[in-house]
PDB file of C-alpha atoms in Angstrom:
ATOM      1  CA  MET A   1      78.658-175.807  85.998  1.00  0.00           C
ATOM      2  CA  PRO A   2      78.622-174.599  90.046  1.00  0.00           C
ATOM      3  CA  ASN A   3      76.490-176.034  92.168  1.00  0.00           C
ATOM      4  CA  GLU A   4      74.739-172.323  93.004  1.00  0.00           C
ATOM      5  CA  ARG A   5      71.822-173.753  95.407  1.00  0.00           C
ATOM      6  CA  LEU A   6      74.784-174.916  98.125  1.00  0.00           C
ATOM      7  CA  ARG A   7      77.044-171.629  97.530  1.00  0.00           C
ATOM      8  CA  ALA A   8      73.867-170.234  98.699  1.00  0.00           C
ATOM      9  CA  ALA A   9      72.971-172.275 101.204  1.00  0.00           C
ATOM     10  CA  ILE A  10      75.604-171.557 102.912  1.00  0.00           C
ATOM     11  CA  SER A  11      76.095-167.930 102.274  1.00  0.00           C
ATOM     12  CA  ALA A  12      72.110-167.515 103.567  1.00  0.00           C
ATOM     13  CA  LYS A  13      73.055-169.771 106.809  1.00  0.00           C
ATOM     14  CA  GLY A  14      75.901-167.620 107.369  1.00  0.00           C
ATOM     15  CA  GLU A  15      78.807-169.999 107.195  1.00  0.00           C
ATOM     16  CA  THR A  16      81.612-170.821 105.565  1.00  0.00           C
ATOM     17  CA  ILE A  17      83.766-173.410 103.555  1.00  0.00           C
ATOM     18  CA  GLN A  18      86.197-173.871 106.255  1.00  0.00           C
ATOM     19  CA  SER A  19      82.855-174.142 108.876  1.00  0.00           C
ATOM     20  CA  VAL A  20      80.729-176.795 106.924  1.00  0.00           C
ATOM     21  CA  ALA A  21      84.493-178.276 105.659  1.00  0.00           C
ATOM     22  CA  GLU A  22      84.890-178.509 109.865  1.00  0.00           C
ATOM     23  CA  HIS A  23      81.174-179.917 110.756  1.00  0.00           C
ATOM     24  CA  VAL A  24      81.024-182.726 108.436  1.00  0.00           C
ATOM     25  CA  GLY A  25      84.456-183.352 109.355  1.00  0.00           C
ATOM     26  CA  ILE A  26      86.379-182.663 105.909  1.00  0.00           C
ATOM     27  CA  ASP A  27      88.867-180.806 104.243  1.00  0.00           C
ATOM     28  CA  PRO A  28      87.718-176.978 103.164  1.00  0.00           C
ATOM     29  CA  LYS A  29      89.101-178.281  99.357  1.00  0.00           C
ATOM     30  CA  SER A  30      86.264-181.149  98.938  1.00  0.00           C
ATOM     31  CA  VAL A  31      83.846-178.766  99.778  1.00  0.00           C
ATOM     32  CA  GLU A  32      84.961-176.144  97.053  1.00  0.00           C
ATOM     33  CA  ARG A  33      85.250-178.831  94.711  1.00  0.00           C
ATOM     34  CA  TRP A  34      81.264-179.337  96.036  1.00  0.00           C
ATOM     35  CA  ILE A  35      80.437-176.431  95.088  1.00  0.00           C
ATOM     36  CA  SER A  36      82.952-175.299  91.363  1.00  0.00           C
ATOM     37  CA  LEU A  37      82.700-178.614  90.234  1.00  0.00           C
ATOM     38  CA  ASP A  38      78.900-179.521  91.635  1.00  0.00           C
ATOM     39  CA  ARG A  39      80.270-182.811  92.915  1.00  0.00           C
ATOM     40  CA  THR A  40      77.761-184.891  94.842  1.00  0.00           C
ATOM     41  CA  PRO A  41      79.694-185.824  98.029  1.00  0.00           C
ATOM     42  CA  HIS A  42      79.450-189.596  99.894  1.00  0.00           C
ATOM     43  CA  ARG A  43      76.341-189.831 101.339  1.00  0.00           C
ATOM     44  CA  THR A  44      77.308-189.421 105.313  1.00  0.00           C
ATOM     45  CA  HIS A  45      78.992-185.955 104.332  1.00  0.00           C
ATOM     46  CA  ARG A  46      75.928-185.293 102.012  1.00  0.00           C
ATOM     47  CA  TRP A  47      74.137-186.142 105.364  1.00  0.00           C
ATOM     48  CA  LYS A  48      75.958-184.164 107.440  1.00  0.00           C
ATOM     49  CA  ALA A  49      76.194-180.781 105.408  1.00  0.00           C
ATOM     50  CA  ALA A  50      72.406-180.419 104.615  1.00  0.00           C
ATOM     51  CA  ASN A  51      71.529-180.792 108.464  1.00  0.00           C
ATOM     52  CA  PHE A  52      74.230-178.318 109.135  1.00  0.00           C
ATOM     53  CA  LEU A  53      72.656-176.110 106.804  1.00  0.00           C
ATOM     54  CA  ALA A  54      69.165-176.697 107.389  1.00  0.00           C
ATOM     55  CA  ALA A  55      68.394-177.695 104.319  1.00  0.00           C
ATOM     56  CA  ASP A  56      66.810-180.674 102.174  1.00  0.00           C
ATOM     57  CA  GLU A  57      70.083-182.353 100.323  1.00  0.00           C
ATOM     58  CA  VAL A  58      68.254-183.482  97.262  1.00  0.00           C
ATOM     59  CA  TYR A  59      67.799-179.520  96.320  1.00  0.00           C
ATOM     60  CA  LEU A  60      71.447-179.332  97.386  1.00  0.00           C
ATOM     61  CA  TRP A  61      71.882-182.144  95.547  1.00  0.00           C
ATOM     62  CA  PRO A  62      69.962-183.188  92.376  1.00  0.00           C
ATOM     63  CA  GLY A  63      71.529-186.078  91.580  1.00  0.00           C
ATOM     64  CA  ALA A  64      71.557-187.655  94.952  1.00  0.00           C
ATOM     65  CA  GLN A  65      67.824-187.857  94.065  1.00  0.00           C
ATOM     66  CA  LYS A  66      67.592-191.807  93.744  1.00  0.00           C
ATOM     67  CA  GLN A  67      70.327-192.772  96.485  1.00  0.00           C
ATOM     68  CA  ALA A  68      67.673-191.026  99.253  1.00  0.00           C
ATOM     69  CA  GLU A  69      64.679-192.638  98.069  1.00  0.00           C
ATOM     70  CA  SER A  70      66.558-196.157  98.175  1.00  0.00           C
ATOM     71  CA  ALA A  71      67.180-195.467 101.600  1.00  0.00           C
ATOM     72  CA  SER A  72      63.954-193.725 102.653  1.00  0.00           C
ATOM     73  CA  THR A  73      62.179-196.823 101.910  1.00  0.00           C
ATOM     74  CA  SER A  74      64.496-198.873 103.674  1.00  0.00           C
ATOM     75  CA  GLU A  75      63.514-197.085 106.638  1.00  0.00           C
ATOM     76  CA  LEU A  76      60.391-198.189 106.680  1.00  0.00           C
ATOM     77  CA  VAL A  77      61.102-201.521 109.120  1.00  0.00           C
ATOM     78  CA  THR A  78      56.920-202.655 109.042  1.00  0.00           C
ATOM     79  CA  PHE A  79      53.454-202.177 109.218  1.00  0.00           C
ATOM     80  CA  TYR A  80      50.998-202.992 111.627  1.00  0.00           C
ATOM     81  CA  PRO A  81      46.958-203.399 110.542  1.00  0.00           C
ATOM     82  CA  ASN A  82      46.305-201.049 113.698  1.00  0.00           C
ATOM     83  CA  ARG A  83      48.000-199.528 117.331  1.00  0.00           C
ATOM     84  CA  GLY A  84      46.747-203.084 119.111  1.00  0.00           C
ATOM     85  CA  ALA A  85      49.084-205.242 116.662  1.00  0.00           C
ATOM     86  CA  VAL A  86      52.140-203.164 118.005  1.00  0.00           C
ATOM     87  CA  PRO A  87      53.518-206.284 120.199  1.00  0.00           C
ATOM     88  CA  SER A  88      53.749-204.586 123.473  1.00  0.00           C
ATOM     89  CA  HIS A  89      57.201-206.130 124.199  1.00  0.00           C
ATOM     90  CA  LEU A  90      57.841-203.457 121.139  1.00  0.00           C
ATOM     91  CA  TRP A  91      56.583-200.440 123.457  1.00  0.00           C
ATOM     92  CA  THR A  92      58.661-201.691 126.069  1.00  0.00           C
ATOM     93  CA  SER A  93      61.662-202.533 124.696  1.00  0.00           C
ATOM     94  CA  LEU A  94      61.936-198.898 122.725  1.00  0.00           C
ATOM     95  CA  ILE A  95      61.186-197.124 125.776  1.00  0.00           C
ATOM     96  CA  GLU A  96      63.833-198.865 128.152  1.00  0.00           C
ATOM     97  CA  GLN A  97      66.792-198.836 125.457  1.00  0.00           C
ATOM     98  CA  ALA A  98      66.352-195.047 124.417  1.00  0.00           C
ATOM     99  CA  THR A  99      69.065-193.438 126.073  1.00  0.00           C
ATOM    100  CA  ASP A 100      69.552-189.821 123.741  1.00  0.00           C
ATOM    101  CA  GLN A 101      66.538-188.515 122.742  1.00  0.00           C
ATOM    102  CA  VAL A 102      62.269-189.441 123.013  1.00  0.00           C
ATOM    103  CA  GLU A 103      59.795-187.550 121.551  1.00  0.00           C
ATOM    104  CA  ILE A 104      56.100-187.860 121.389  1.00  0.00           C
ATOM    105  CA  LEU A 105      53.591-186.320 120.085  1.00  0.00           C
ATOM    106  CA  VAL A 106      49.393-187.097 120.793  1.00  0.00           C
ATOM    107  CA  TYR A 107      46.308-185.937 121.900  1.00  0.00           C
ATOM    108  CA  ALA A 108      46.123-188.116 125.011  1.00  0.00           C
ATOM    109  CA  GLY A 109      48.269-191.188 124.163  1.00  0.00           C
ATOM    110  CA  LEU A 110      46.662-192.610 127.730  1.00  0.00           C
ATOM    111  CA  PHE A 111      47.418-196.196 126.627  1.00  0.00           C
ATOM    112  CA  LEU A 112      50.747-196.150 127.015  1.00  0.00           C
ATOM    113  CA  PHE A 113      50.978-194.804 130.517  1.00  0.00           C
ATOM    114  CA  ASP A 114      48.175-197.547 131.608  1.00  0.00           C
ATOM    115  CA  ASN A 115      50.718-199.819 129.956  1.00  0.00           C
ATOM    116  CA  HIS A 116      53.732-198.621 131.418  1.00  0.00           C
ATOM    117  CA  PRO A 117      52.887-197.516 134.980  1.00  0.00           C
ATOM    118  CA  ASP A 118      56.166-196.222 135.541  1.00  0.00           C
ATOM    119  CA  LEU A 119      56.704-194.268 132.263  1.00  0.00           C
ATOM    120  CA  ALA A 120      57.175-190.751 133.895  1.00  0.00           C
ATOM    121  CA  ASP A 121      59.425-192.225 136.217  1.00  0.00           C
ATOM    122  CA  GLN A 122      61.705-193.801 133.574  1.00  0.00           C
ATOM    123  CA  LEU A 123      61.519-191.045 131.442  1.00  0.00           C
ATOM    124  CA  ALA A 124      63.121-188.317 134.533  1.00  0.00           C
ATOM    125  CA  ASP A 125      65.961-191.600 134.947  1.00  0.00           C
ATOM    126  CA  LYS A 126      66.977-190.707 131.782  1.00  0.00           C
ATOM    127  CA  ALA A 127      66.724-187.182 131.534  1.00  0.00           C
ATOM    128  CA  LYS A 128      68.986-188.094 134.569  1.00  0.00           C
ATOM    129  CA  ALA A 129      71.155-189.869 132.106  1.00  0.00           C
ATOM    130  CA  GLY A 130      71.267-187.386 130.115  1.00  0.00           C
ATOM    131  CA  ALA A 131      68.405-187.762 127.392  1.00  0.00           C
ATOM    132  CA  GLN A 132      66.293-185.004 125.671  1.00  0.00           C
ATOM    133  CA  ILE A 133      62.206-185.948 126.406  1.00  0.00           C
ATOM    134  CA  ARG A 134      60.277-183.604 125.024  1.00  0.00           C
ATOM    135  CA  VAL A 135      56.355-184.857 125.063  1.00  0.00           C
ATOM    136  CA  MET A 136      53.471-182.793 123.467  1.00  0.00           C
ATOM    137  CA  LEU A 137      49.638-183.831 124.729  1.00  0.00           C
ATOM    138  CA  GLY A 138      46.820-182.257 123.312  1.00  0.00           C
ATOM    139  CA  ASP A 139      45.724-179.141 125.094  1.00  0.00           C
ATOM    140  CA  PRO A 140      42.574-180.143 126.709  1.00  0.00           C
ATOM    141  CA  GLU A 141      40.659-176.895 126.652  1.00  0.00           C
ATOM    142  CA  SER A 142      41.075-176.572 122.660  1.00  0.00           C
ATOM    143  CA  GLU A 143      38.889-176.747 119.763  1.00  0.00           C
ATOM    144  CA  MET A 144      41.033-179.213 118.272  1.00  0.00           C
ATOM    145  CA  VAL A 145      40.712-181.690 120.874  1.00  0.00           C
ATOM    146  CA  ARG A 146      37.036-181.234 121.250  1.00  0.00           C
ATOM    147  CA  GLN A 147      36.517-181.252 117.313  1.00  0.00           C
ATOM    148  CA  ARG A 148      38.337-184.644 117.377  1.00  0.00           C
ATOM    149  CA  GLY A 149      37.067-186.073 119.946  1.00  0.00           C
ATOM    150  CA  ASP A 150      33.731-185.539 118.514  1.00  0.00           C
ATOM    151  CA  GLU A 151      34.887-187.014 115.427  1.00  0.00           C
ATOM    152  CA  GLU A 152      35.829-190.051 117.093  1.00  0.00           C
ATOM    153  CA  GLY A 153      32.745-190.080 118.329  1.00  0.00           C
ATOM    154  CA  ILE A 154      34.093-190.258 122.144  1.00  0.00           C
ATOM    155  CA  GLY A 155      33.089-186.256 122.628  1.00  0.00           C
ATOM    156  CA  ASP A 156      34.892-184.896 125.915  1.00  0.00           C
ATOM    157  CA  ALA A 157      36.546-187.979 126.704  1.00  0.00           C
ATOM    158  CA  LEU A 158      39.032-187.427 124.661  1.00  0.00           C
ATOM    159  CA  ALA A 159      40.007-183.947 126.610  1.00  0.00           C
ATOM    160  CA  ALA A 160      39.253-186.194 129.881  1.00  0.00           C
ATOM    161  CA  ARG A 161      41.825-188.614 128.598  1.00  0.00           C
ATOM    162  CA  ALA A 162      44.395-186.106 127.588  1.00  0.00           C
ATOM    163  CA  LYS A 163      44.211-184.574 131.224  1.00  0.00           C
ATOM    164  CA  ILE A 164      44.990-187.513 132.692  1.00  0.00           C
ATOM    165  CA  SER A 165      48.097-188.633 130.876  1.00  0.00           C
ATOM    166  CA  HIS A 166      48.766-184.775 131.705  1.00  0.00           C
ATOM    167  CA  HIS A 167      48.437-185.804 135.556  1.00  0.00           C
ATOM    168  CA  TYR A 168      50.815-189.404 134.830  1.00  0.00           C
ATOM    169  CA  MET A 169      53.599-186.939 133.252  1.00  0.00           C
ATOM    170  CA  ALA A 170      53.715-184.753 136.583  1.00  0.00           C
ATOM    171  CA  ALA A 171      55.821-187.211 138.339  1.00  0.00           C
ATOM    172  CA  ALA A 172      58.358-186.459 135.980  1.00  0.00           C
ATOM    173  CA  LEU A 173      58.033-182.092 135.552  1.00  0.00           C
ATOM    174  CA  GLY A 174      60.414-180.220 137.209  1.00  0.00           C
ATOM    175  CA  THR A 175      63.631-183.012 136.057  1.00  0.00           C
ATOM    176  CA  PRO A 176      66.093-181.300 133.458  1.00  0.00           C
ATOM    177  CA  GLY A 177      65.418-182.520 130.629  1.00  0.00           C
ATOM    178  CA  VAL A 178      61.847-183.462 130.620  1.00  0.00           C
ATOM    179  CA  GLU A 179      59.825-180.727 128.653  1.00  0.00           C
ATOM    180  CA  LEU A 180      55.972-181.045 128.393  1.00  0.00           C
ATOM    181  CA  ARG A 181      53.935-178.972 125.734  1.00  0.00           C
ATOM    182  CA  LEU A 182      50.303-178.453 124.993  1.00  0.00           C
ATOM    183  CA  HIS A 183      48.771-178.156 121.724  1.00  0.00           C
ATOM    184  CA  ASP A 184      45.726-177.158 119.516  1.00  0.00           C
ATOM    185  CA  THR A 185      47.406-178.360 116.285  1.00  0.00           C
ATOM    186  CA  ILE A 186      44.929-180.833 113.962  1.00  0.00           C
ATOM    187  CA  LEU A 187      47.021-183.797 114.649  1.00  0.00           C
ATOM    188  CA  TYR A 188      47.327-185.852 111.374  1.00  0.00           C
ATOM    189  CA  ASN A 189      49.812-188.651 112.937  1.00  0.00           C
ATOM    190  CA  SER A 190      50.630-189.493 116.474  1.00  0.00           C
ATOM    191  CA  ILE A 191      54.445-190.040 116.804  1.00  0.00           C
ATOM    192  CA  TYR A 192      56.627-191.608 119.133  1.00  0.00           C
ATOM    193  CA  ARG A 193      60.422-191.436 118.259  1.00  0.00           C
ATOM    194  CA  PHE A 194      63.105-193.418 120.582  1.00  0.00           C
ATOM    195  CA  ASP A 195      66.396-192.154 119.411  1.00  0.00           C
ATOM    196  CA  ASP A 196      66.518-193.634 115.985  1.00  0.00           C
ATOM    197  CA  GLU A 197      63.324-195.713 116.094  1.00  0.00           C
ATOM    198  CA  LEU A 198      60.207-193.984 115.341  1.00  0.00           C
ATOM    199  CA  LEU A 199      56.432-195.238 115.565  1.00  0.00           C
ATOM    200  CA  VAL A 200      53.883-193.229 113.134  1.00  0.00           C
ATOM    201  CA  ASN A 201      49.918-193.728 114.133  1.00  0.00           C
ATOM    202  CA  PRO A 202      48.345-192.023 111.195  1.00  0.00           C
ATOM    203  CA  HIS A 203      44.877-190.685 111.894  1.00  0.00           C
ATOM    204  CA  VAL A 204      41.878-191.782 110.103  1.00  0.00           C
ATOM    205  CA  LEU A 205      39.036-189.492 110.226  1.00  0.00           C
ATOM    206  CA  GLY A 206      36.106-191.069 112.270  1.00  0.00           C
ATOM    207  CA  ALA A 207      38.270-193.626 113.496  1.00  0.00           C
ATOM    208  CA  PRO A 208      40.169-193.715 116.944  1.00  0.00           C
ATOM    209  CA  ALA A 209      43.866-193.879 116.980  1.00  0.00           C
ATOM    210  CA  GLY A 210      43.875-197.611 118.694  1.00  0.00           C
ATOM    211  CA  GLN A 211      42.315-198.532 115.211  1.00  0.00           C
ATOM    212  CA  ASN A 212      44.040-196.691 112.846  1.00  0.00           C
ATOM    213  CA  PRO A 213      47.792-198.332 111.337  1.00  0.00           C
ATOM    214  CA  VAL A 214      51.174-198.341 112.624  1.00  0.00           C
ATOM    215  CA  LEU A 215      53.996-197.269 110.505  1.00  0.00           C
ATOM    216  CA  HIS A 216      57.697-198.644 112.405  1.00  0.00           C
ATOM    217  CA  PHE A 217      60.566-196.764 110.821  1.00  0.00           C
ATOM    218  CA  ARG A 218      64.498-196.790 111.333  1.00  0.00           C
ATOM    219  CA  TYR A 219      66.545-194.050 111.060  1.00  0.00           C
ATOM    220  CA  ILE A 220      69.174-194.764 107.749  1.00  0.00           C
ATOM    221  CA  PRO A 221      71.825-191.717 106.759  1.00  0.00           C
ATOM    222  CA  GLY A 222      70.233-190.304 103.463  1.00  0.00           C
ATOM    223  CA  GLY A 223      67.131-191.026 104.145  1.00  0.00           C
ATOM    224  CA  ARG A 224      64.365-188.820 104.191  1.00  0.00           C
ATOM    225  CA  THR A 225      60.723-190.306 105.802  1.00  0.00           C
ATOM    226  CA  PHE A 226      62.902-190.523 109.280  1.00  0.00           C
ATOM    227  CA  ARG A 227      63.562-186.764 109.309  1.00  0.00           C
ATOM    228  CA  HIS A 228      60.376-185.803 107.695  1.00  0.00           C
ATOM    229  CA  TYR A 229      58.420-187.175 110.338  1.00  0.00           C
ATOM    230  CA  LEU A 230      60.837-185.443 112.937  1.00  0.00           C
ATOM    231  CA  ARG A 231      60.416-181.811 111.290  1.00  0.00           C
ATOM    232  CA  SER A 232      56.513-182.043 111.911  1.00  0.00           C
ATOM    233  CA  PHE A 233      57.114-182.998 115.750  1.00  0.00           C
ATOM    234  CA  ASP A 234      59.175-179.936 115.727  1.00  0.00           C
ATOM    235  CA  TYR A 235      56.725-177.597 114.020  1.00  0.00           C
ATOM    236  CA  ALA A 236      54.109-178.567 116.578  1.00  0.00           C
ATOM    237  CA  TRP A 237      56.842-178.345 119.312  1.00  0.00           C
ATOM    238  CA  GLU A 238      57.363-174.722 118.427  1.00  0.00           C
ATOM    239  CA  ARG A 239      53.681-173.727 118.635  1.00  0.00           C
ATOM    240  CA  GLY A 240      52.595-175.515 121.651  1.00  0.00           C
ATOM    241  CA  ARG A 241      52.441-173.940 125.273  1.00  0.00           C
ATOM    242  CA  PRO A 242      55.105-175.340 128.316  1.00  0.00           C
ATOM    243  CA  ALA A 243      52.499-177.198 130.353  1.00  0.00           C
TER     244      ALA A 243
END
């Protein structure tokens, strides 16, 4: 039977079989077969089409579930029991090697600036070379930052740390391609994205971020975990305010 989910997704986005085919880089007849014969496309084509239509590939092609699960599992590079266990050289290499995108979502993230005094200048240089830099810090005046400070037992110190990080970022502000926003969301994870590498620091109630685990992911086409966390970043970004 026809793939009505795919047909509806194309229509909902105001696209056509031709535009989807052009984006994916295939013949329009292949897209027609995806719909009329319910063909499941190659993983790379499937991902490009789903991304273009802003839809979940498993929703569009339920038969791809096992492949997506395998790719998602493979995205996990390693697990660190706490943030301090992440090798310092890994942070350094991720920062230095990023060329396209750096995205950071934290309340303060002061450790990153303390351990990399030239971070703001590095980010500015990357932006000048064409990279997109998006950094989100907790709004020091927000209720969420105050509450997290209380939960971690450090009170107003968290807000103070966020202000210091904001001060350190000032050197990069004004550089085209560098954006800084403040947020007041409930932060379940701190996110550090460097191109196709992602470090996720889950927050455990009552414990400082530095004492919590860190998951290292590397993007694999067809995987869902990497993109899942990036959607979380975008959610916070849309609700943040320019600093």
